[in-house]
Every structure is written in structure tokens, then in C-alpha cells.
PDB file of C-alpha atoms in Angstrom:
ATOM      1  CA  MET A   1      92.554 200.118 109.754  1.00  0.00           C
ATOM      2  CA  GLU A   2      93.475 196.557 112.443  1.00  0.00           C
ATOM      3  CA  LEU A   3      93.011 193.766 110.823  1.00  0.00           C
ATOM      4  CA  ASP A   4      94.132 190.246 112.265  1.00  0.00           C
ATOM      5  CA  VAL A   5      94.548 187.988 109.653  1.00  0.00           C
ATOM      6  CA  THR A   6      94.207 185.382 112.851  1.00  0.00           C
ATOM      7  CA  SER A   7      91.369 186.528 114.339  1.00  0.00           C
ATOM      8  CA  GLU A   8      88.002 186.092 112.903  1.00  0.00           C
ATOM      9  CA  ALA A   9      86.202 189.164 114.773  1.00  0.00           C
ATOM     10  CA  SER A  10      88.359 191.609 113.117  1.00  0.00           C
ATOM     11  CA  MET A  11      88.384 190.021 109.263  1.00  0.00           C
ATOM     12  CA  ALA A  12      85.228 190.273 110.698  1.00  0.00           C
ATOM     13  CA  GLU A  13      84.574 193.632 111.244  1.00  0.00           C
ATOM     14  CA  ALA A  14      87.567 194.871 109.254  1.00  0.00           C
ATOM     15  CA  VAL A  15      84.871 193.125 105.506  1.00  0.00           C
ATOM     16  CA  ARG A  16      82.044 194.538 107.429  1.00  0.00           C
ATOM     17  CA  ARG A  17      82.935 197.589 107.441  1.00  0.00           C
ATOM     18  CA  VAL A  18      85.051 197.998 104.172  1.00  0.00           C
ATOM     19  CA  GLU A  19      80.737 196.948 103.170  1.00  0.00           C
ATOM     20  CA  SER A  20      78.757 199.299 104.651  1.00  0.00           C
ATOM     21  CA  GLN A  21      80.505 201.816 103.367  1.00  0.00           C
ATOM     22  CA  HIS A  22      81.180 200.762  99.242  1.00  0.00           C
ATOM     23  CA  GLY A  23      78.790 197.366  99.284  1.00  0.00           C
ATOM     24  CA  ALA A  24      81.533 195.283  98.634  1.00  0.00           C
ATOM     25  CA  VAL A  25      85.209 194.164  98.406  1.00  0.00           C
ATOM     26  CA  SER A  26      86.032 194.152  95.305  1.00  0.00           C
ATOM     27  CA  VAL A  27      90.132 193.432  94.915  1.00  0.00           C
ATOM     28  CA  LEU A  28      91.420 191.328  97.922  1.00  0.00           C
ATOM     29  CA  VAL A  29      95.070 191.119  98.305  1.00  0.00           C
ATOM     30  CA  ASN A  30      95.667 188.359 100.428  1.00  0.00           C
ATOM     31  CA  ASN A  31     100.099 189.412 101.252  1.00  0.00           C
ATOM     32  CA  SER A  32     100.323 188.373 105.594  1.00  0.00           C
ATOM     33  CA  GLY A  33     103.243 186.148 105.520  1.00  0.00           C
ATOM     34  CA  TYR A  34     106.061 185.519 107.240  1.00  0.00           C
ATOM     35  CA  SER A  35     108.847 182.188 107.315  1.00  0.00           C
ATOM     36  CA  GLN A  36     109.138 179.798 109.830  1.00  0.00           C
ATOM     37  CA  SER A  37     112.260 178.595 109.705  1.00  0.00           C
ATOM     38  CA  GLY A  38     114.213 174.926 111.039  1.00  0.00           C
ATOM     39  CA  SER A  39     114.212 171.840 110.341  1.00  0.00           C
ATOM     40  CA  ILE A  40     110.992 169.640 110.495  1.00  0.00           C
ATOM     41  CA  GLU A  41     111.816 167.273 113.056  1.00  0.00           C
ATOM     42  CA  THR A  42     112.936 170.118 115.401  1.00  0.00           C
ATOM     43  CA  VAL A  43     110.468 172.828 114.928  1.00  0.00           C
ATOM     44  CA  PRO A  44     106.954 172.277 117.707  1.00  0.00           C
ATOM     45  CA  LEU A  45     104.205 172.308 116.243  1.00  0.00           C
ATOM     46  CA  ASP A  46     102.454 175.037 118.143  1.00  0.00           C
ATOM     47  CA  LEU A  47     104.480 176.851 115.525  1.00  0.00           C
ATOM     48  CA  VAL A  48     104.118 174.980 112.472  1.00  0.00           C
ATOM     49  CA  ARG A  49     100.533 176.219 113.788  1.00  0.00           C
ATOM     50  CA  ALA A  50     100.754 179.729 113.792  1.00  0.00           C
ATOM     51  CA  GLN A  51     103.024 179.980 110.172  1.00  0.00           C
ATOM     52  CA  PHE A  52      99.460 177.668 108.716  1.00  0.00           C
ATOM     53  CA  GLU A  53      96.551 180.196 111.232  1.00  0.00           C
ATOM     54  CA  THR A  54      99.225 183.637 109.760  1.00  0.00           C
ATOM     55  CA  ASN A  55     100.212 182.192 106.093  1.00  0.00           C
ATOM     56  CA  VAL A  56      97.049 179.683 104.381  1.00  0.00           C
ATOM     57  CA  PHE A  57      94.038 180.200 106.934  1.00  0.00           C
ATOM     58  CA  GLY A  58      93.443 183.996 107.779  1.00  0.00           C
ATOM     59  CA  PRO A  59      93.938 184.115 103.373  1.00  0.00           C
ATOM     60  CA  ALA A  60      91.850 181.178 102.690  1.00  0.00           C
ATOM     61  CA  ARG A  61      89.116 183.444 106.141  1.00  0.00           C
ATOM     62  CA  LEU A  62      89.262 186.870 104.435  1.00  0.00           C
ATOM     63  CA  THR A  63      88.616 184.782 101.247  1.00  0.00           C
ATOM     64  CA  GLN A  64      85.209 183.380 102.400  1.00  0.00           C
ATOM     65  CA  LEU A  65      84.473 186.084 103.825  1.00  0.00           C
ATOM     66  CA  VAL A  66      84.249 188.963 100.644  1.00  0.00           C
ATOM     67  CA  LEU A  67      83.647 186.036  98.407  1.00  0.00           C
ATOM     68  CA  PRO A  68      79.695 187.123  98.893  1.00  0.00           C
ATOM     69  CA  GLY A  69      79.951 190.688  97.669  1.00  0.00           C
ATOM     70  CA  MET A  70      82.010 189.693  94.286  1.00  0.00           C
ATOM     71  CA  ARG A  71      79.948 186.977  93.333  1.00  0.00           C
ATOM     72  CA  HIS A  72      77.088 189.735  94.686  1.00  0.00           C
ATOM     73  CA  GLN A  73      78.751 192.256  92.384  1.00  0.00           C
ATOM     74  CA  ARG A  74      79.628 189.344  89.475  1.00  0.00           C
ATOM     75  CA  TRP A  75      82.917 191.587  89.448  1.00  0.00           C
ATOM     76  CA  GLY A  76      86.265 190.783  92.100  1.00  0.00           C
ATOM     77  CA  ARG A  77      89.417 190.577  92.407  1.00  0.00           C
ATOM     78  CA  VAL A  78      91.529 188.207  94.981  1.00  0.00           C
ATOM     79  CA  VAL A  79      95.245 188.443  94.692  1.00  0.00           C
ATOM     80  CA  ASN A  80      97.755 186.222  96.791  1.00  0.00           C
ATOM     81  CA  LEU A  81     100.638 186.972  97.065  1.00  0.00           C
ATOM     82  CA  SER A  82     102.498 183.035  97.134  1.00  0.00           C
ATOM     83  CA  SER A  83     106.057 182.900  96.408  1.00  0.00           C
ATOM     84  CA  MET A  84     108.837 181.726  93.726  1.00  0.00           C
ATOM     85  CA  GLY A  85     109.174 178.660  97.736  1.00  0.00           C
ATOM     86  CA  GLY A  86     105.128 177.684  96.380  1.00  0.00           C
ATOM     87  CA  ARG A  87     107.373 176.283  93.793  1.00  0.00           C
ATOM     88  CA  LEU A  88     110.483 175.299  94.874  1.00  0.00           C
ATOM     89  CA  VAL A  89     111.899 174.268  98.376  1.00  0.00           C
ATOM     90  CA  PHE A  90     115.596 175.189 100.263  1.00  0.00           C
ATOM     91  CA  PRO A  91     116.651 173.268 102.992  1.00  0.00           C
ATOM     92  CA  GLY A  92     115.221 174.668 106.362  1.00  0.00           C
ATOM     93  CA  GLY A  93     112.473 176.313 105.310  1.00  0.00           C
ATOM     94  CA  GLY A  94     110.012 173.081 105.161  1.00  0.00           C
ATOM     95  CA  TYR A  95     106.953 174.940 106.593  1.00  0.00           C
ATOM     96  CA  TYR A  96     106.792 177.984 105.175  1.00  0.00           C
ATOM     97  CA  HIS A  97     106.765 176.398 101.871  1.00  0.00           C
ATOM     98  CA  ALA A  98     104.634 174.248 102.465  1.00  0.00           C
ATOM     99  CA  THR A  99     102.552 177.224 103.761  1.00  0.00           C
ATOM    100  CA  LYS A 100     103.545 178.661  99.905  1.00  0.00           C
ATOM    101  CA  TYR A 101     102.276 175.320  98.053  1.00  0.00           C
ATOM    102  CA  ALA A 102      98.645 175.450  99.471  1.00  0.00           C
ATOM    103  CA  ILE A 103      98.359 179.158  98.584  1.00  0.00           C
ATOM    104  CA  GLU A 104      98.980 177.556  95.232  1.00  0.00           C
ATOM    105  CA  ALA A 105      96.247 174.497  95.309  1.00  0.00           C
ATOM    106  CA  LEU A 106      93.800 176.758  96.768  1.00  0.00           C
ATOM    107  CA  SER A 107      94.414 179.606  94.750  1.00  0.00           C
ATOM    108  CA  ASP A 108      93.864 176.831  91.621  1.00  0.00           C
ATOM    109  CA  ALA A 109      90.636 175.730  92.634  1.00  0.00           C
ATOM    110  CA  LEU A 110      89.444 178.839  93.311  1.00  0.00           C
ATOM    111  CA  ARG A 111      90.346 179.990  89.804  1.00  0.00           C
ATOM    112  CA  PHE A 112      87.705 177.014  89.173  1.00  0.00           C
ATOM    113  CA  GLU A 113      85.792 177.898  91.154  1.00  0.00           C
ATOM    114  CA  VAL A 114      84.167 181.164  90.761  1.00  0.00           C
ATOM    115  CA  GLN A 115      85.141 181.915  87.357  1.00  0.00           C
ATOM    116  CA  GLY A 116      82.112 182.204  86.083  1.00  0.00           C
ATOM    117  CA  PHE A 117      80.502 184.567  88.786  1.00  0.00           C
ATOM    118  CA  GLY A 118      83.480 187.064  87.459  1.00  0.00           C
ATOM    119  CA  ILE A 119      86.733 186.561  89.597  1.00  0.00           C
ATOM    120  CA  ASP A 120      89.680 186.107  88.843  1.00  0.00           C
ATOM    121  CA  VAL A 121      92.306 184.708  90.925  1.00  0.00           C
ATOM    122  CA  ILE A 122      95.579 185.836  90.642  1.00  0.00           C
ATOM    123  CA  VAL A 123      99.114 184.283  92.517  1.00  0.00           C
ATOM    124  CA  ILE A 124     101.841 186.845  92.517  1.00  0.00           C
ATOM    125  CA  GLN A 125     104.981 184.596  92.862  1.00  0.00           C
ATOM    126  CA  PRO A 126     107.757 186.822  94.258  1.00  0.00           C
ATOM    127  CA  GLY A 127     111.858 185.463  94.379  1.00  0.00           C
ATOM    128  CA  LEU A 128     114.391 187.420  96.492  1.00  0.00           C
ATOM    129  CA  ILE A 129     112.052 190.732  98.485  1.00  0.00           C
ATOM    130  CA  ARG A 130     114.660 193.221 100.147  1.00  0.00           C
ATOM    131  CA  THR A 131     112.563 193.769 103.358  1.00  0.00           C
ATOM    132  CA  ALA A 132     112.667 192.462 107.129  1.00  0.00           C
ATOM    133  CA  PHE A 133     111.602 188.933 106.331  1.00  0.00           C
ATOM    134  CA  SER A 134     114.622 187.193 106.782  1.00  0.00           C
ATOM    135  CA  ALA A 135     115.334 188.582 109.877  1.00  0.00           C
ATOM    136  CA  THR A 136     112.229 187.422 111.129  1.00  0.00           C
ATOM    137  CA  ALA A 137     112.538 184.250 109.706  1.00  0.00           C
ATOM    138  CA  VAL A 138     116.136 184.141 111.223  1.00  0.00           C
ATOM    139  CA  SER A 139     115.226 185.211 115.071  1.00  0.00           C
ATOM    140  CA  GLY A 140     111.620 183.062 114.494  1.00  0.00           C
ATOM    141  CA  MET A 141     114.356 179.601 114.067  1.00  0.00           C
ATOM    142  CA  ALA A 142     116.060 181.063 116.660  1.00  0.00           C
ATOM    143  CA  ALA A 143     113.496 180.978 119.616  1.00  0.00           C
ATOM    144  CA  ALA A 144     112.381 178.024 117.745  1.00  0.00           C
ATOM    145  CA  HIS A 145     115.868 175.909 118.449  1.00  0.00           C
ATOM    146  CA  ASP A 146     117.243 177.185 122.274  1.00  0.00           C
ATOM    147  CA  LYS A 147     117.966 173.522 122.824  1.00  0.00           C
ATOM    148  CA  PRO A 148     121.853 171.965 121.276  1.00  0.00           C
ATOM    149  CA  GLY A 149     121.031 169.052 118.828  1.00  0.00           C
ATOM    150  CA  VAL A 150     122.638 167.460 115.600  1.00  0.00           C
ATOM    151  CA  TYR A 151     121.126 170.186 113.747  1.00  0.00           C
ATOM    152  CA  ASP A 152     122.561 172.792 115.027  1.00  0.00           C
ATOM    153  CA  ALA A 153     125.405 172.925 112.229  1.00  0.00           C
ATOM    154  CA  PHE A 154     122.883 172.679 110.038  1.00  0.00           C
ATOM    155  CA  HIS A 155     120.612 175.235 110.985  1.00  0.00           C
ATOM    156  CA  ALA A 156     123.834 178.099 111.408  1.00  0.00           C
ATOM    157  CA  ALA A 157     124.021 178.057 107.371  1.00  0.00           C
ATOM    158  CA  VAL A 158     120.521 177.992 107.507  1.00  0.00           C
ATOM    159  CA  ALA A 159     120.312 181.457 109.349  1.00  0.00           C
ATOM    160  CA  ARG A 160     123.575 181.972 107.312  1.00  0.00           C
ATOM    161  CA  ALA A 161     121.577 181.920 104.117  1.00  0.00           C
ATOM    162  CA  THR A 162     119.184 183.415 104.606  1.00  0.00           C
ATOM    163  CA  ARG A 163     120.824 186.548 106.366  1.00  0.00           C
ATOM    164  CA  GLU A 164     122.830 187.680 103.542  1.00  0.00           C
ATOM    165  CA  SER A 165     121.290 185.947  99.929  1.00  0.00           C
ATOM    166  CA  TYR A 166     119.213 188.879  99.965  1.00  0.00           C
ATOM    167  CA  TYR A 167     122.743 191.207  99.618  1.00  0.00           C
ATOM    168  CA  LYS A 168     125.548 188.849  98.927  1.00  0.00           C
ATOM    169  CA  GLY A 169     126.111 185.895  96.477  1.00  0.00           C
ATOM    170  CA  SER A 170     124.941 184.536  93.399  1.00  0.00           C
ATOM    171  CA  LEU A 171     120.840 185.451  93.488  1.00  0.00           C
ATOM    172  CA  ALA A 172     121.344 188.757  95.500  1.00  0.00           C
ATOM    173  CA  PRO A 173     121.740 190.676  92.538  1.00  0.00           C
ATOM    174  CA  LEU A 174     118.812 189.148  91.217  1.00  0.00           C
ATOM    175  CA  ALA A 175     116.853 190.257  94.282  1.00  0.00           C
ATOM    176  CA  GLY A 176     113.676 193.201  93.725  1.00  0.00           C
ATOM    177  CA  VAL A 177     112.327 195.281  96.642  1.00  0.00           C
ATOM    178  CA  PRO A 178     108.958 195.638  97.670  1.00  0.00           C
ATOM    179  CA  ASP A 179     107.387 198.734  94.644  1.00  0.00           C
ATOM    180  CA  ASP A 180     108.356 195.385  92.304  1.00  0.00           C
ATOM    181  CA  VAL A 181     106.031 193.110  93.660  1.00  0.00           C
ATOM    182  CA  ALA A 182     103.992 196.286  94.774  1.00  0.00           C
ATOM    183  CA  MET A 183     103.897 197.803  90.554  1.00  0.00           C
ATOM    184  CA  VAL A 184     103.214 193.971  88.908  1.00  0.00           C
ATOM    185  CA  ILE A 185     100.080 193.921  91.762  1.00  0.00           C
ATOM    186  CA  ALA A 186      98.991 196.824  90.256  1.00  0.00           C
ATOM    187  CA  GLN A 187      99.894 195.632  86.854  1.00  0.00           C
ATOM    188  CA  ALA A 188      97.348 192.579  87.654  1.00  0.00           C
ATOM    189  CA  LEU A 189      94.275 194.438  88.683  1.00  0.00           C
ATOM    190  CA  LYS A 190      94.406 197.220  85.715  1.00  0.00           C
ATOM    191  CA  ALA A 191      94.635 194.184  83.186  1.00  0.00           C
ATOM    192  CA  ARG A 192      91.182 193.863  81.416  1.00  0.00           C
ATOM    193  CA  ARG A 193      92.705 189.369  81.727  1.00  0.00           C
ATOM    194  CA  PRO A 194      95.078 190.160  83.842  1.00  0.00           C
ATOM    195  CA  ARG A 195      97.462 186.404  83.448  1.00  0.00           C
ATOM    196  CA  THR A 196      96.923 183.857  86.562  1.00  0.00           C
ATOM    197  CA  ARG A 197      99.874 183.713  87.694  1.00  0.00           C
ATOM    198  CA  TYR A 198     102.890 186.254  87.821  1.00  0.00           C
ATOM    199  CA  THR A 199     106.688 186.325  89.143  1.00  0.00           C
ATOM    200  CA  VAL A 200     108.802 188.633  90.623  1.00  0.00           C
ATOM    201  CA  SER A 201     112.356 189.507  90.365  1.00  0.00           C
ATOM    202  CA  ARG A 202     114.899 188.226  88.022  1.00  0.00           C
ATOM    203  CA  SER A 203     115.691 186.075  91.303  1.00  0.00           C
ATOM    204  CA  ALA A 204     111.995 184.601  90.975  1.00  0.00           C
ATOM    205  CA  THR A 205     112.633 183.502  87.027  1.00  0.00           C
ATOM    206  CA  VAL A 206     115.690 182.224  87.625  1.00  0.00           C
ATOM    207  CA  MET A 207     115.463 179.446  90.797  1.00  0.00           C
ATOM    208  CA  MET A 208     112.350 178.702  88.992  1.00  0.00           C
ATOM    209  CA  THR A 209     113.494 178.045  85.619  1.00  0.00           C
ATOM    210  CA  LEU A 210     116.543 175.872  87.405  1.00  0.00           C
ATOM    211  CA  ARG A 211     113.879 173.908  89.917  1.00  0.00           C
ATOM    212  CA  ARG A 212     111.391 173.363  86.791  1.00  0.00           C
ATOM    213  CA  VAL A 213     114.461 171.318  84.354  1.00  0.00           C
ATOM    214  CA  LEU A 214     116.297 169.664  87.319  1.00  0.00           C
ATOM    215  CA  SER A 215     115.947 166.232  88.649  1.00  0.00           C
ATOM    216  CA  ASP A 216     115.438 165.663  92.513  1.00  0.00           C
ATOM    217  CA  ARG A 217     118.611 164.699  92.673  1.00  0.00           C
ATOM    218  CA  LEU A 218     119.735 167.409  90.881  1.00  0.00           C
ATOM    219  CA  TRP A 219     117.734 170.354  92.704  1.00  0.00           C
ATOM    220  CA  ASP A 220     119.810 168.504  96.012  1.00  0.00           C
ATOM    221  CA  ARG A 221     123.244 168.881  94.360  1.00  0.00           C
ATOM    222  CA  LEU A 222     122.754 171.902  93.813  1.00  0.00           C
ATOM    223  CA  LEU A 223     121.225 173.147  97.850  1.00  0.00           C
ATOM    224  CA  SER A 224     124.640 170.484  99.587  1.00  0.00           C
ATOM    225  CA  ARG A 225     126.384 174.350  97.283  1.00  0.00           C
ATOM    226  CA  ALA A 226     125.097 175.866 100.924  1.00  0.00           C
ATOM    227  CA  TYR A 227     123.838 173.822 102.926  1.00  0.00           C
ATOM    228  CA  PRO A 228     125.651 171.499 104.890  1.00  0.00           C
ATOM    229  CA  VAL A 229     123.329 167.454 104.574  1.00  0.00           C
ATOM    230  CA  PRO A 230     122.872 167.481 109.058  1.00  0.00           C
ATOM    231  CA  ARG A 231     125.132 164.056 109.700  1.00  0.00           C
TER     232      ARG A 231
END
């Protein structure tokens, strides 16, 4: 069944079809997302808006559409795919990280608001997962920065780090695969009382722990080993 999270008509029709056959959408997994990479100054705002439409507003609207049916049957589960990037930020990924921070915040608010209706809200926080994600992020950055400027060396380093981090470097052995994420989602759906958050892959565990214990300045210093500071 086709579902475009940037189209109100597509989302409404998808929910209507499921509800017409089953009465309600009992489980919603919000998995839409991609990374619009690049420096905050240079990414055009139309690309930023497109990023938020896919990563935030689409999942938020789908949630709005399924909640009446879930409330009526007094049961449901909303699974939101966040990221370790919803708890930490890599240079050149500010707009992507902003969408994942938004998913984290929306999930926390929603969890409180719907628990009385028997609805669970679950956040999945993958780390590095080997998919086409990195290639899409790099190609999107190239499209957004077709003019030379002061961020050229920085953008090149961001593109290189994005391409290589999944297969080279210290974190590559800690990366996961899509089945790892699917199995954690299945675990959360089968649990009688699911946790509010599930981390996927050792890379997520390591990086989120580092971000939690390091100060902002120390985190920046750590990142400067992999990314040049624009000057």
C-alpha cells in the first residue's frame, strides 16, 4: 500500500483503508526519515522544510490520524524511530539532528498524554546501521552546496566521515544491520509492558554514553579529531 508522509491525502487514505478492514491501526511504526547534511548557514531553507516534512510533520500527522481508533479500542502502540542522533549531534548534521530531537520531545509528551487510553509510545534509538542512509545524506549535501565557499573543506570532511563511518574507522565494527532494528521493534511490540526507549547497536550505546558523560567543550574537542573547524 502506497503511503507518502508528505501528502495529507495519502496518509489519510492509508489509515482509512486499514480502519475499514480492521477497525483501527493498532500499531504505528514511524520510520520515515533521511538526513539533509550541511552547515547550518548554507543549507537552503526549502531543503530544511522538506527534511522536517518527512522526519517530523509526517510522523506527527500519521499519529494524529491513528489515535482516535486506538483510543476507541483502548489499546495501541506508537513506535517512533529516533536515533542516537536524537541525543547527540555530529557536525554538518544539525538539521537532521534537530528532527530527531523533535521526535524525542514529541514522544515524551505523547507518552504522557495517551497512557490513560492504554496506548504505549516507544522510541527506538539506532546507532550506525548499514543501509543507503549515508549515500543519501552525502548526495543531498552535494545538491545543497553547489557554490564554493568558506565551508568547502568542512563539507568535504563531513561527506567523507559520513561515507566511511559505517565501514571504516573505530565505530564501524560497532555498526548494525536493518534486521537488528526490526528485531528490537518486534521485541518492543511483544513486551507486555514495553520500555519507553530501546537502543540498537553497540555504536549507539558507546556514543550516547560518551555524550552523557562529556561536557559540551569536551564533546566538541572529541569531534574536532574527525572534523575540521571552519575558519
